[in-house]
Amino acid sequence: MSLAMKVERSAAIASAVGRRGYRLTGPRRAVLDVLAGAGEPMTVAAIHAALRPRRANVVSVYRTVNLLAGLGVLRLTPGVSSRQPARYELGEPFAGHHHHLVCQGCGRIEDVAGCLIPADDLARMSQRMRRTRRFRVTEHDLRLLGMCGTCEQ
Amino acid sequence: MSLAMKVERSAAIASAVGRRGYRLTGPRRAVLDVLAGAGEPMTVAAIHAALRPRRANVVSVYRTVNLLAGLGVLRLTPGVSSRQPARYELGEPFAGHHHHLVCQGCGRIEDVAGCLIPADDLARMSQRMRRTRRFRVTEHDLRLLGMCGTCEQ
DNA sequence: GTGTTTGCAAACTTTTTGCATGAGC
DNA sequence: GCTCATGCAAAAAGTTTGCAAACAC
C-alpha cells in the first residue's frame, strides 16, 4: 500500500470517529497503527504486546476495540479454536474486502486480498436466501482452512 | 431427517468415540442429543440450559465439547460478536456440509444445508491458494451476514 | 476390578466496570 | 469549563484443573 493511500485511510478513519463525537486520542491511534500495519487479525493481548510500553493500558485496548468495532472501523473475526480469544482487524471500508486462510497446524491466519467468490455466484446465493429464507445478505465471510507450507512438512 | 438416518448417525458417533477408547456416557450422550436436535450451533451455556436438570454439570459439558471437538465429532463455529462465546455443532461427517446465515440484528444463526459455492469455483480457489500461497485447503467455512425477516421489519 | 468419567470447589484467564485523575476541544 | 478518555483496582464472566467418589465396561 502506498503512502498516499495510508494517509487517505487515516483521514477516513479520523473522520468516521470524529463525526460521531469521539476523540482520536493517543491510545486509540496507537491501537489503529498496530492493526493497520499487521495484515492479519490480532487478539487484544497481541495488540497490547505490540504497543510500546506505557502507550496504552490493556483496559484501554479493550475499550478501544469495542468502541471502534461499534463504529464499524474495526471488525471482529473468529479465532481458530475456543482457547483463542477473538481477533480484530480494520473494517472492510478501510482494509478492503478480503478473506482468510486459517492454518489448522499452527493457528496462523493470513489475509487474502479481494474476493474469491465470483460476483454472479454471490448474487445468485443472495437471491436464493432472500426467497427461501427471507434473509437479506449484506456481507459474507469466507475462511479457507487447511495447512500452510511450513506445517505441511 | 428420517429416523433411520438418525439411528445410523448415532451409531457412527458411538463408533467414532468408542474406537478411540473413550466411553459414551450419560452426560456425553445428553450433550450430543441436544446438539443433534438443535439445527444450529450452540454455546456451552445454551447446551447446559437445554439439558434436563442434573443430567450434567457445566464442567462436564465443557469437558465433553472439548473431547468431542478433538475427535472431530463436534465442530467449533465462530460467534457473532466478542460478547458471545464460541458455539458448537455436530461435525461435518455427522451434520453434513452446510453454511450459516448470521443475523446482525438478533444474533441468530441458521443452518443452510449443502454447499452454496459451486464445486469448480472451490477447486479453482484451492488450486490458486496452493500455487500462490503454498497453502493446502482442506475445508471451507462460509457465513452470510445480514438481516433475518423478523429483524428487517 | 480397573481405569475412565463425573461433580464439586477452586484456580485461572479474559473481559468489563467504578471511580478518581488527566486530557481534548 | 465541560465533557470525554485513561489508568488503576476490583469485579464479573467464561473456562480449566485437582481430587475424591461414582460409573462403565
Coordinates of N, CA and C in Angstrom, one line a residue, chain A residues 30-95:
Chain A
A30 N -2.7 4.6 18.6 CA -1.7 3.5 18.7 C -2.3 2.2 18.4
V31 N -3.5 1.9 18.9 CA -4.1 0.6 18.5 C -4.4 0.5 17.0
L32 N -4.9 1.6 16.4 CA -5.1 1.6 15.0 C -3.8 1.4 14.2
D33 N -2.8 2.1 14.6 CA -1.5 1.9 13.9 C -1.0 0.5 13.9
V34 N -1.2 -0.2 15.1 CA -0.8 -1.6 15.1 C -1.6 -2.4 14.2
L35 N -2.9 -2.2 14.2 CA -3.8 -3.1 13.3 C -3.6 -2.7 11.8
A36 N -3.3 -1.5 11.5 CA -3.1 -1.1 10.1 C -1.8 -1.7 9.6
G37 N -0.8 -1.9 10.5 CA 0.4 -2.4 10.0 C 0.5 -3.9 10.0
A38 N -0.5 -4.6 10.6 CA -0.5 -6.0 10.9 C -0.7 -6.9 9.7
G39 N -1.7 -6.7 8.9 CA -2.0 -7.5 7.7 C -2.7 -8.9 8.1
E40 N -3.0 -9.0 9.4 CA -3.8 -10.2 9.8 C -4.5 -9.8 11.1
P41 N -5.6 -10.5 11.4 CA -6.4 -10.1 12.6 C -5.6 -10.4 13.9
M42 N -5.7 -9.6 14.9 CA -4.9 -9.7 16.1 C -5.8 -9.8 17.4
T43 N -5.4 -10.5 18.4 CA -6.1 -10.6 19.6 C -5.8 -9.3 20.4
V44 N -6.6 -9.0 21.4 CA -6.3 -7.9 22.3 C -5.0 -8.0 22.9
A45 N -4.6 -9.2 23.4 CA -3.3 -9.4 24.1 C -2.2 -9.1 23.1
A46 N -2.3 -9.5 21.8 CA -1.3 -9.3 20.9 C -1.1 -7.8 20.5
I47 N -2.3 -7.1 20.4 CA -2.2 -5.7 20.1 C -1.5 -5.0 21.3
H48 N -1.9 -5.3 22.5 CA -1.3 -4.7 23.7 C 0.2 -5.0 23.7
A49 N 0.6 -6.2 23.4 CA 2.0 -6.5 23.4 C 2.8 -5.8 22.4
A50 N 2.1 -5.5 21.3 CA 2.8 -4.8 20.1 C 3.0 -3.3 20.4
L51 N 2.2 -2.8 21.3 CA 2.3 -1.3 21.7 C 3.6 -1.1 22.5
R52 N 4.2 0.0 22.2 CA 5.4 0.4 23.0 C 4.9 0.6 24.5
P53 N 5.7 0.2 25.4 CA 5.4 0.2 26.8 C 4.7 1.6 27.2
R54 N 3.7 1.5 27.9 CA 3.0 2.7 28.5 C 2.2 3.5 27.5
R55 N 2.1 3.0 26.3 CA 1.3 3.8 25.3 C -0.2 3.6 25.6
A56 N -0.5 2.4 26.1 CA -1.9 2.2 26.5 C -2.1 1.0 27.4
N57 N -2.9 1.1 28.4 CA -3.2 0.0 29.3 C -4.1 -1.0 28.6
V58 N -4.0 -2.3 29.0 CA -4.8 -3.3 28.4 C -6.3 -2.9 28.4
V59 N -6.7 -2.3 29.5 CA -8.1 -2.0 29.6 C -8.5 -1.0 28.5
S60 N -7.6 -0.1 28.2 CA -7.9 0.9 27.2 C -7.9 0.2 25.8
V61 N -7.1 -0.8 25.6 CA -7.2 -1.5 24.4 C -8.5 -2.2 24.2
Y62 N -9.0 -2.8 25.3 CA -10.4 -3.4 25.3 C -11.4 -2.3 24.9
R63 N -11.3 -1.2 25.6 CA -12.3 -0.2 25.4 C -12.2 0.4 23.9
T64 N -11.0 0.5 23.5 CA -10.8 1.0 22.1 C -11.4 0.0 21.1
V65 N -11.1 -1.3 21.1 CA -11.6 -2.2 20.1 C -13.1 -2.3 20.2
N66 N -13.7 -2.2 21.4 CA -15.1 -2.2 21.5 C -15.8 -1.0 20.9
L67 N -15.2 0.1 21.2 CA -15.7 1.4 20.6 C -15.6 1.3 19.0
L68 N -14.4 1.0 18.6 CA -14.2 1.1 17.1 C -14.9 0.0 16.4
A69 N -15.1 -1.1 17.0 CA -15.9 -2.2 16.3 C -17.4 -1.7 16.2
G70 N -17.8 -1.0 17.2 CA -19.2 -0.5 17.2 C -19.4 0.6 16.1
L71 N -18.3 1.3 15.8 CA -18.4 2.3 14.8 C -18.1 1.8 13.4
G72 N -17.8 0.5 13.3 CA -17.5 -0.1 12.0 C -16.1 0.1 11.5
V73 N -15.3 0.7 12.4 CA -13.9 1.0 12.0 C -13.1 -0.3 12.1
L74 N -13.4 -1.1 13.1 CA -12.8 -2.4 13.3 C -13.8 -3.5 13.1
R75 N -13.3 -4.7 12.8 CA -14.2 -5.8 12.6 C -13.7 -7.0 13.4
L76 N -14.6 -7.8 14.0 CA -14.2 -8.9 14.8 C -14.2 -10.1 13.8
T77 N -13.1 -10.9 13.9 CA -13.0 -12.1 13.1 C -12.8 -13.3 14.0
P78 N -13.4 -14.4 13.7 CA -13.4 -15.6 14.5 C -12.0 -16.1 14.6
G79 N -11.6 -16.6 15.9 CA -10.4 -17.3 16.1 C -10.4 -18.7 15.6
V80 N -9.4 -19.5 15.8 CA -9.3 -20.8 15.3 C -10.0 -21.9 16.2
S81 N -9.7 -21.7 17.5 CA -10.3 -22.7 18.5 C -10.9 -21.9 19.6
S82 N -11.5 -22.6 20.6 CA -12.2 -21.9 21.7 C -11.1 -21.3 22.6
R83 N -9.9 -21.9 22.6 CA -8.9 -21.4 23.5 C -8.4 -20.0 23.1
Q84 N -8.5 -19.8 21.8 CA -8.0 -18.5 21.3 C -9.1 -17.4 21.3
P85 N -8.8 -16.3 22.0 CA -9.7 -15.2 22.1 C -10.0 -14.6 20.7
A86 N -11.0 -13.7 20.7 CA -11.4 -13.0 19.4 C -10.3 -12.2 18.9
R87 N -10.3 -12.0 17.6 CA -9.3 -11.1 16.9 C -10.0 -10.0 16.2
Y88 N -9.2 -8.9 16.1 CA -9.8 -7.7 15.5 C -8.9 -7.3 14.3
E89 N -9.5 -6.7 13.3 CA -8.8 -6.1 12.1 C -9.5 -4.9 11.6
L90 N -8.9 -4.1 10.8 CA -9.6 -3.0 10.2 C -10.9 -3.4 9.5
G91 N -11.9 -2.6 9.6 CA -13.2 -2.9 8.9 C -13.0 -2.9 7.4
E92 N -14.0 -3.5 6.7 CA -13.9 -3.6 5.3 C -13.7 -2.3 4.5
P93 N -14.4 -1.2 4.9 CA -14.2 0.1 4.2 C -12.7 0.6 4.3
F94 N -12.0 0.1 5.3 CA -10.6 0.6 5.5 C -9.5 -0.4 5.1
A95 N -9.8 -1.7 5.3 CA -8.8 -2.7 4.9 C -9.1 -3.3 3.5

